[in-house]
Amino acid sequence: MTAPAQVDAGVRSLSATISRGLMTMAHNSFALIGLVVAFCALTLVSRDDLRHAGEAQLRSWLQARTQAPAAEAAVADADVSAADDAAMMAAVDRATASNPQQLPRNQANVAYWLAKKYRVAPEPLAVLVSEAYQVGKDTKLDPTLILAIMAVESSFNPFAQSSVGAQGLMQVMTKIHTDKYEHFGGHFAAFDPVTNLRVGVKVLQECIERAGSLEGGLKYYVGAANLPTDGGYAAKVMAEHFRIKQVAEGRSNTPKAPVAPAAKPSLSAQADMPAAAATVADKAKAASNSAAAAAAETVALADKPAALPAAAKAEATAVAMGS
C-alpha cells in the first residue's frame, strides 16, 4: 500500500472514530437529560409542595413577561400626559388674563367699560388695568391717563404697528428705545402687553420731564415736538382720560337728559304731525351732515398737523385784504 493511500485510510479511520465518539456523547447526553427530566417529574409528582412552588414561580414569570409591555405603555402614556399638562400649565402662565371680578370696584368698572367700548375681552384688560394702577402709583402718574394713551394709540391691540415703526399697546418706537427692552429680554418684548405698558410709561415720563408739562409731554410723546401743533393728540388723550376717570369714580360719562312724558295730541296737532315729522327729519339729517363734516375736519387736522399754520396764515391774509 502506498503512502498516500495509508494517509487517506488513517484520516478516514480518525474521522469515523470522532464521529462515533460524538454520536455516543450525544446519545449519552440525551439519555442523561431524559433521566434528569424523569427524576424531576417523579419528584414533583411525589412532592406536592415542590410542584406548587414551581408552578407559582412559572406563573409569576409569565405574568411579568405579559405585564412588562403594558407597564411600559402606561409609563409612556403617563409621560405624554405629564408633558401635555406641563404644556397647558405653561400656556396658562403665558396668558395675560385674570378675572375682572377680583379687581377693586373702580378698576373693575374701568375694565368692563373699556372692554365694551373697544370690543376686547375683559380678562386681558383686567391685567392691564391692574398694571396701570400699580405703575401709576409707582410713577406718580394717573393710571387713567396711562389707559387713555393705550386707548388712543392702539385701541388695546398689543400687536399694533404704525407706518413709522411704533409698536405695541403704547406704540413705542422700539428701534429708538431698544435699551429699555434689554431688561425684559430684548426688543421682541415690545409685543408683551405688560412690558410695552411699562416701557411706554418710562418714555412718557421722559417726555413730561423734557417738556415741563403734561400737555407738552404728550406732544413730545406723539413725535410733534418740533411741529407747531400735535394735531389734537393731547386733547384727544385728555378727553379719553376724563371719560375713564369718570368711570373709575362711578359716574357715567354719557349723561342722558330726562325725557318728559308726551302729551296726548289734539285734533289740530294731529293735522300738523306730517309737517312736524318732516321738520324733525330735516333737522336730524342736517345735524348728521354737520357731525360728519366735523369728523372729517378733525381727521384732516389729525392727518396734516403741519398744514394748520399755513391755513391760518392764508385766512389771516384774506381777512386783512378784506379789511
Tab-separated table of C-alpha atoms in Angstrom:
chain	number	residue	atom	x	y	z
A	1	MET	CA	0.000	0.000	0.000
A	2	THR	CA	1.395	3.363	-0.987
A	3	ALA	CA	1.972	6.226	1.440
A	4	PRO	CA	-0.889	8.468	0.174
A	5	ALA	CA	-3.271	5.553	0.472
A	6	GLN	CA	-2.134	4.938	4.021
A	7	VAL	CA	-2.632	8.602	4.943
A	8	ASP	CA	-6.066	8.621	3.387
A	9	ALA	CA	-7.053	5.472	5.246
A	10	GLY	CA	-5.757	6.933	8.514
A	11	VAL	CA	-7.765	10.166	8.045
A	12	ARG	CA	-10.923	8.221	7.289
A	13	SER	CA	-10.400	5.990	10.322
A	14	LEU	CA	-9.862	9.060	12.551
A	15	SER	CA	-12.944	10.771	11.195
A	16	ALA	CA	-15.048	7.702	11.760
A	17	THR	CA	-13.746	7.366	15.309
A	18	ILE	CA	-14.502	11.029	16.079
A	19	SER	CA	-17.988	10.731	14.603
A	20	ARG	CA	-18.741	7.642	16.640
A	21	GLY	CA	-17.438	9.378	19.762
A	22	LEU	CA	-19.638	12.441	19.148
A	23	MET	CA	-22.673	10.286	18.496
A	24	THR	CA	-22.000	8.323	21.672
A	25	MET	CA	-21.642	11.559	23.703
A	26	ALA	CA	-24.811	12.997	22.250
A	27	HIS	CA	-26.708	9.768	22.942
A	28	ASN	CA	-25.420	9.640	26.490
A	29	SER	CA	-26.241	13.357	26.997
A	30	PHE	CA	-29.798	12.922	25.816
A	31	ALA	CA	-30.112	9.866	27.983
A	32	LEU	CA	-28.798	11.827	30.953
A	33	ILE	CA	-31.213	14.712	30.232
A	34	GLY	CA	-34.054	12.230	29.953
A	35	LEU	CA	-33.095	10.710	33.273
A	36	VAL	CA	-32.957	14.159	34.899
A	37	VAL	CA	-36.364	15.104	33.495
A	38	ALA	CA	-37.820	11.809	34.603
A	39	PHE	CA	-36.307	12.265	38.057
A	40	CYS	CA	-37.728	15.820	38.292
A	41	ALA	CA	-41.135	14.640	37.140
A	42	LEU	CA	-41.185	11.879	39.677
A	43	THR	CA	-40.036	14.282	42.354
A	44	LEU	CA	-42.780	16.824	41.500
A	45	VAL	CA	-45.395	14.066	41.412
A	46	SER	CA	-44.331	12.789	44.763
A	47	ARG	CA	-43.752	16.256	46.327
A	48	ASP	CA	-46.827	18.472	46.002
A	49	ASP	CA	-45.129	21.384	47.772
A	50	LEU	CA	-42.328	21.499	45.235
A	51	ARG	CA	-44.777	21.251	42.360
A	52	HIS	CA	-46.875	24.135	43.685
A	53	ALA	CA	-43.763	26.246	44.280
A	54	GLY	CA	-42.593	25.589	40.740
A	55	GLU	CA	-45.999	26.415	39.281
A	56	ALA	CA	-46.096	29.672	41.258
A	57	GLN	CA	-42.671	30.712	40.019
A	58	LEU	CA	-43.577	29.813	36.442
A	59	ARG	CA	-46.845	31.718	36.712
A	60	SER	CA	-45.131	34.820	38.126
A	61	TRP	CA	-42.532	34.722	35.359
A	62	LEU	CA	-45.223	34.518	32.682
A	63	GLN	CA	-47.194	37.359	34.291
A	64	ALA	CA	-44.080	39.549	34.436
A	65	ARG	CA	-43.401	38.867	30.775
A	66	THR	CA	-47.011	39.739	29.899
A	67	GLN	CA	-47.289	42.868	32.054
A	68	ALA	CA	-43.962	44.376	31.057
A	69	PRO	CA	-45.179	45.811	27.690
A	70	ALA	CA	-48.368	47.123	29.316
A	71	ALA	CA	-46.346	48.783	32.075
A	72	GLU	CA	-44.021	50.368	29.533
A	73	ALA	CA	-47.007	51.636	27.554
A	74	ALA	CA	-48.568	53.030	30.726
A	75	VAL	CA	-45.338	54.805	31.624
A	76	ALA	CA	-45.115	56.244	28.108
A	77	ASP	CA	-48.740	57.445	28.306
A	78	ALA	CA	-48.058	58.965	31.715
A	79	ASP	CA	-45.034	60.794	30.343
A	80	VAL	CA	-47.068	62.133	27.411
A	81	SER	CA	-49.881	63.169	29.740
A	82	ALA	CA	-47.420	64.892	32.061
A	83	ALA	CA	-45.871	66.689	29.106
A	84	ASP	CA	-49.314	67.817	27.920
A	85	ASP	CA	-50.203	69.013	31.417
A	86	ALA	CA	-46.926	70.909	31.637
A	87	ALA	CA	-47.578	72.488	28.246
A	88	MET	CA	-51.065	73.546	29.299
A	89	MET	CA	-49.761	74.977	32.552
A	90	ALA	CA	-47.100	76.866	30.639
A	91	ALA	CA	-49.773	78.246	28.292
A	92	VAL	CA	-51.825	79.435	31.258
A	93	ASP	CA	-48.750	81.052	32.771
A	94	ARG	CA	-48.041	82.851	29.487
A	95	ALA	CA	-51.586	84.149	29.126
A	96	THR	CA	-52.126	87.813	30.029
A	97	ALA	CA	-55.539	87.474	31.631
A	98	SER	CA	-57.256	87.489	35.009
A	99	ASN	CA	-60.746	87.668	36.456
A	100	PRO	CA	-62.035	91.281	36.421
A	101	GLN	CA	-64.348	90.488	39.339
A	102	GLN	CA	-61.307	90.085	41.562
A	103	LEU	CA	-60.254	93.701	40.965
A	104	PRO	CA	-61.267	96.601	43.200
A	105	ARG	CA	-64.621	98.060	42.210
A	106	ASN	CA	-63.241	101.135	40.441
A	107	GLN	CA	-60.752	99.098	38.421
A	108	ALA	CA	-63.393	96.504	37.520
A	109	ASN	CA	-65.669	99.296	36.275
A	110	VAL	CA	-62.876	100.618	34.069
A	111	ALA	CA	-62.026	97.149	32.712
A	112	TYR	CA	-65.618	96.349	31.749
A	113	TRP	CA	-66.202	99.810	30.261
A	114	LEU	CA	-63.056	99.666	28.124
A	115	ALA	CA	-63.859	96.095	27.044
A	116	LYS	CA	-67.280	97.171	25.835
A	117	LYS	CA	-66.077	100.334	24.110
A	118	TYR	CA	-63.063	98.845	22.322
A	119	ARG	CA	-64.543	95.366	21.775
A	120	VAL	CA	-61.841	93.424	23.552
A	121	ALA	CA	-62.083	90.710	26.207
A	122	PRO	CA	-62.344	91.997	29.790
A	123	GLU	CA	-59.947	89.343	31.152
A	124	PRO	CA	-56.794	90.696	29.430
A	125	LEU	CA	-57.940	94.239	30.178
A	126	ALA	CA	-58.180	93.333	33.852
A	127	VAL	CA	-54.420	92.663	33.871
A	128	LEU	CA	-53.677	95.908	32.006
A	129	VAL	CA	-55.909	97.987	34.274
A	130	SER	CA	-54.349	96.488	37.393
A	131	GLU	CA	-50.845	97.045	35.988
A	132	ALA	CA	-51.690	100.642	35.020
A	133	TYR	CA	-52.832	101.380	38.561
A	134	GLN	CA	-49.696	99.793	40.042
A	135	VAL	CA	-47.321	101.565	37.628
A	136	GLY	CA	-49.221	104.815	38.095
A	137	LYS	CA	-48.778	104.528	41.851
A	138	ASP	CA	-45.041	103.930	41.443
A	139	THR	CA	-44.509	106.745	38.920
A	140	LYS	CA	-46.984	109.288	40.335
A	141	LEU	CA	-48.935	109.240	37.065
A	142	ASP	CA	-52.698	108.958	36.893
A	143	PRO	CA	-53.491	105.350	35.850
A	144	THR	CA	-56.476	106.541	33.840
A	145	LEU	CA	-54.061	108.714	31.799
A	146	ILE	CA	-51.947	105.629	31.019
A	147	LEU	CA	-55.055	103.736	29.941
A	148	ALA	CA	-56.195	106.701	27.844
A	149	ILE	CA	-52.874	106.714	25.954
A	150	MET	CA	-53.209	102.994	25.243
A	151	ALA	CA	-56.766	103.536	24.043
A	152	VAL	CA	-55.817	106.366	21.680
A	153	GLU	CA	-52.573	104.790	20.466
A	154	SER	CA	-53.619	101.185	19.776
A	155	SER	CA	-57.229	100.644	20.886
A	156	PHE	CA	-55.730	97.974	23.183
A	157	ASN	CA	-54.259	95.916	20.332
A	158	PRO	CA	-50.926	94.567	21.688
A	159	PHE	CA	-49.719	93.726	18.157
A	160	ALA	CA	-50.422	97.125	16.586
A	161	GLN	CA	-47.687	98.753	14.488
A	162	SER	CA	-47.690	102.153	12.843
A	163	SER	CA	-46.205	103.088	9.495
A	164	VAL	CA	-43.154	104.610	11.210
A	165	GLY	CA	-42.425	101.556	13.371
A	166	ALA	CA	-44.202	102.344	16.656
A	167	GLN	CA	-45.256	99.038	18.194
A	168	GLY	CA	-47.489	97.564	20.855
A	169	LEU	CA	-50.108	98.955	23.204
A	170	MET	CA	-48.318	102.245	23.889
A	171	GLN	CA	-46.920	102.496	20.326
A	172	VAL	CA	-43.329	102.826	21.497
A	173	MET	CA	-40.644	103.306	18.859
A	174	THR	CA	-38.889	100.006	19.516
A	175	LYS	CA	-35.802	100.799	17.418
A	176	ILE	CA	-35.230	104.044	19.344
A	177	HIS	CA	-35.914	102.621	22.813
A	178	THR	CA	-34.237	99.216	22.378
A	179	ASP	CA	-32.204	99.776	25.550
A	180	LYS	CA	-35.391	99.952	27.615
A	181	TYR	CA	-36.331	96.429	26.495
A	182	GLU	CA	-32.996	94.837	27.394
A	183	HIS	CA	-34.137	94.323	30.982
A	184	PHE	CA	-37.161	92.390	29.649
A	185	GLY	CA	-35.220	90.057	27.346
A	186	GLY	CA	-34.897	92.044	24.119
A	187	HIS	CA	-36.900	94.035	21.597
A	188	PHE	CA	-39.412	91.223	20.985
A	189	ALA	CA	-40.809	92.034	24.431
A	190	ALA	CA	-42.419	95.062	22.760
A	191	PHE	CA	-45.325	92.768	21.912
A	192	ASP	CA	-45.792	91.644	25.508
A	193	PRO	CA	-48.656	93.861	26.754
A	194	VAL	CA	-47.382	94.400	30.291
A	195	THR	CA	-43.796	95.044	29.156
A	196	ASN	CA	-44.914	97.513	26.495
A	197	LEU	CA	-47.011	99.315	29.101
A	198	ARG	CA	-44.047	99.694	31.455
A	199	VAL	CA	-41.675	100.863	28.734
A	200	GLY	CA	-44.291	103.259	27.370
A	201	VAL	CA	-44.713	104.822	30.816
A	202	LYS	CA	-40.934	105.316	31.056
A	203	VAL	CA	-40.944	107.076	27.693
A	204	LEU	CA	-43.900	109.219	28.789
A	205	GLN	CA	-42.078	110.206	31.985
A	206	GLU	CA	-39.045	111.305	29.989
A	207	CYS	CA	-41.236	113.331	27.632
A	208	ILE	CA	-43.016	115.091	30.510
A	209	GLU	CA	-39.716	115.900	32.227
A	210	ARG	CA	-38.287	117.277	28.985
A	211	ALA	CA	-41.351	119.390	28.173
A	212	GLY	CA	-42.090	120.529	31.707
A	213	SER	CA	-45.833	119.886	31.475
A	214	LEU	CA	-48.263	117.065	30.775
A	215	GLU	CA	-49.620	118.606	27.558
A	216	GLY	CA	-46.100	119.302	26.340
A	217	GLY	CA	-45.060	115.779	27.287
A	218	LEU	CA	-47.905	114.347	25.209
A	219	LYS	CA	-46.738	116.471	22.287
A	220	TYR	CA	-43.243	115.016	22.661
A	221	TYR	CA	-44.696	111.522	23.049
A	222	VAL	CA	-46.595	111.676	19.761
A	223	GLY	CA	-43.481	112.957	17.975
A	224	ALA	CA	-44.732	116.505	17.352
A	225	ALA	CA	-42.147	118.311	19.498
A	226	ASN	CA	-40.767	120.246	16.527
A	227	LEU	CA	-44.171	120.906	14.973
A	228	PRO	CA	-46.421	123.901	15.666
A	229	THR	CA	-49.257	121.604	16.751
A	230	ASP	CA	-49.831	117.982	17.679
A	231	GLY	CA	-52.945	117.692	15.532
A	232	GLY	CA	-55.252	117.453	18.527
A	233	TYR	CA	-53.492	114.429	20.023
A	234	ALA	CA	-53.161	115.834	23.550
A	235	ALA	CA	-56.782	117.000	23.559
A	236	LYS	CA	-57.939	113.563	22.427
A	237	VAL	CA	-55.901	111.813	25.138
A	238	MET	CA	-57.117	114.196	27.847
A	239	ALA	CA	-60.741	113.750	26.756
A	240	GLU	CA	-60.432	109.959	26.969
A	241	HIS	CA	-58.585	110.356	30.273
A	242	PHE	CA	-61.516	112.382	31.620
A	243	ARG	CA	-64.045	109.772	30.483
A	244	ILE	CA	-62.112	106.861	32.036
A	245	LYS	CA	-61.668	108.832	35.251
A	246	GLN	CA	-65.420	109.372	35.443
A	247	VAL	CA	-65.996	105.638	35.016
A	248	ALA	CA	-63.464	104.861	37.737
A	249	GLU	CA	-65.281	107.253	40.069
A	250	GLY	CA	-68.584	105.539	39.363
A	251	ARG	CA	-70.029	108.349	37.271
A	252	SER	CA	-71.427	107.852	33.791
A	253	ASN	CA	-69.581	109.865	31.151
A	254	THR	CA	-72.614	109.938	28.849
A	255	PRO	CA	-75.390	111.528	30.935
A	256	LYS	CA	-78.864	111.455	29.444
A	257	ALA	CA	-81.378	114.252	29.890
A	258	PRO	CA	-84.701	113.209	31.466
A	259	VAL	CA	-87.445	112.643	28.930
A	260	ALA	CA	-90.757	114.358	29.691
A	261	PRO	CA	-93.903	112.312	29.133
A	262	ALA	CA	-95.516	113.039	25.791
A	263	ALA	CA	-98.842	114.849	25.923
A	264	LYS	CA	-101.822	113.448	24.075
A	265	PRO	CA	-102.021	115.242	20.711
A	266	SER	CA	-105.098	117.307	19.979
A	267	LEU	CA	-107.032	117.202	16.715
A	268	SER	CA	-105.215	120.282	15.376
A	269	ALA	CA	-101.845	118.823	16.388
A	270	GLN	CA	-102.704	115.610	14.583
A	271	ALA	CA	-103.297	117.581	11.427
A	272	ASP	CA	-99.864	119.220	11.738
A	273	MET	CA	-97.999	115.968	12.556
A	274	PRO	CA	-96.754	115.174	8.994
A	275	ALA	CA	-95.186	118.603	8.632
A	276	ALA	CA	-93.648	118.434	12.107
A	277	ALA	CA	-92.236	114.986	11.385
A	278	ALA	CA	-90.693	116.253	8.176
A	279	THR	CA	-89.153	119.186	10.041
A	280	VAL	CA	-87.663	116.873	12.675
A	281	ALA	CA	-86.305	114.552	9.984
A	282	ASP	CA	-84.732	117.510	8.162
A	283	LYS	CA	-83.134	118.749	11.369
A	284	ALA	CA	-81.770	115.278	12.182
A	285	LYS	CA	-80.343	114.947	8.684
A	286	ALA	CA	-78.727	118.386	8.920
A	287	ALA	CA	-77.243	117.512	12.321
A	288	SER	CA	-75.892	114.236	10.928
A	289	ASN	CA	-74.293	116.031	7.974
A	290	SER	CA	-72.807	118.625	10.322
A	291	ALA	CA	-71.361	115.892	12.576
A	292	ALA	CA	-69.891	114.074	9.578
A	293	ALA	CA	-68.322	117.301	8.341
A	294	ALA	CA	-66.873	117.991	11.797
A	295	ALA	CA	-65.468	114.457	11.989
A	296	ALA	CA	-63.917	114.816	8.536
A	297	GLU	CA	-62.396	118.124	9.564
A	298	THR	CA	-60.994	116.535	12.748
A	299	VAL	CA	-59.436	113.670	10.766
A	300	ALA	CA	-57.939	116.140	8.315
A	301	LEU	CA	-56.433	118.145	11.167
A	302	ALA	CA	-55.037	114.962	12.754
A	303	ASP	CA	-53.513	113.784	9.462
A	304	LYS	CA	-51.979	117.149	8.486
A	305	PRO	CA	-50.844	118.928	11.605
A	306	ALA	CA	-48.156	120.850	9.746
A	307	ALA	CA	-50.685	122.382	7.338
A	308	LEU	CA	-52.526	124.292	10.094
A	309	PRO	CA	-50.159	127.257	10.316
A	310	ALA	CA	-50.301	127.752	6.548
A	311	ALA	CA	-54.093	127.645	6.558
A	312	ALA	CA	-54.230	130.081	9.471
A	313	LYS	CA	-51.802	132.395	7.675
A	314	ALA	CA	-53.870	132.291	4.478
A	315	GLU	CA	-57.030	133.052	6.483
A	316	ALA	CA	-55.340	135.991	8.210
A	317	THR	CA	-54.186	137.353	4.844
A	318	ALA	CA	-57.683	137.062	3.431
A	319	VAL	CA	-59.127	138.890	6.435
A	320	ALA	CA	-56.514	141.620	6.110
A	321	MET	CA	-57.241	142.067	2.407
A	322	GLY	CA	-60.952	142.153	3.080
A	323	SER	CA	-60.499	144.855	5.737
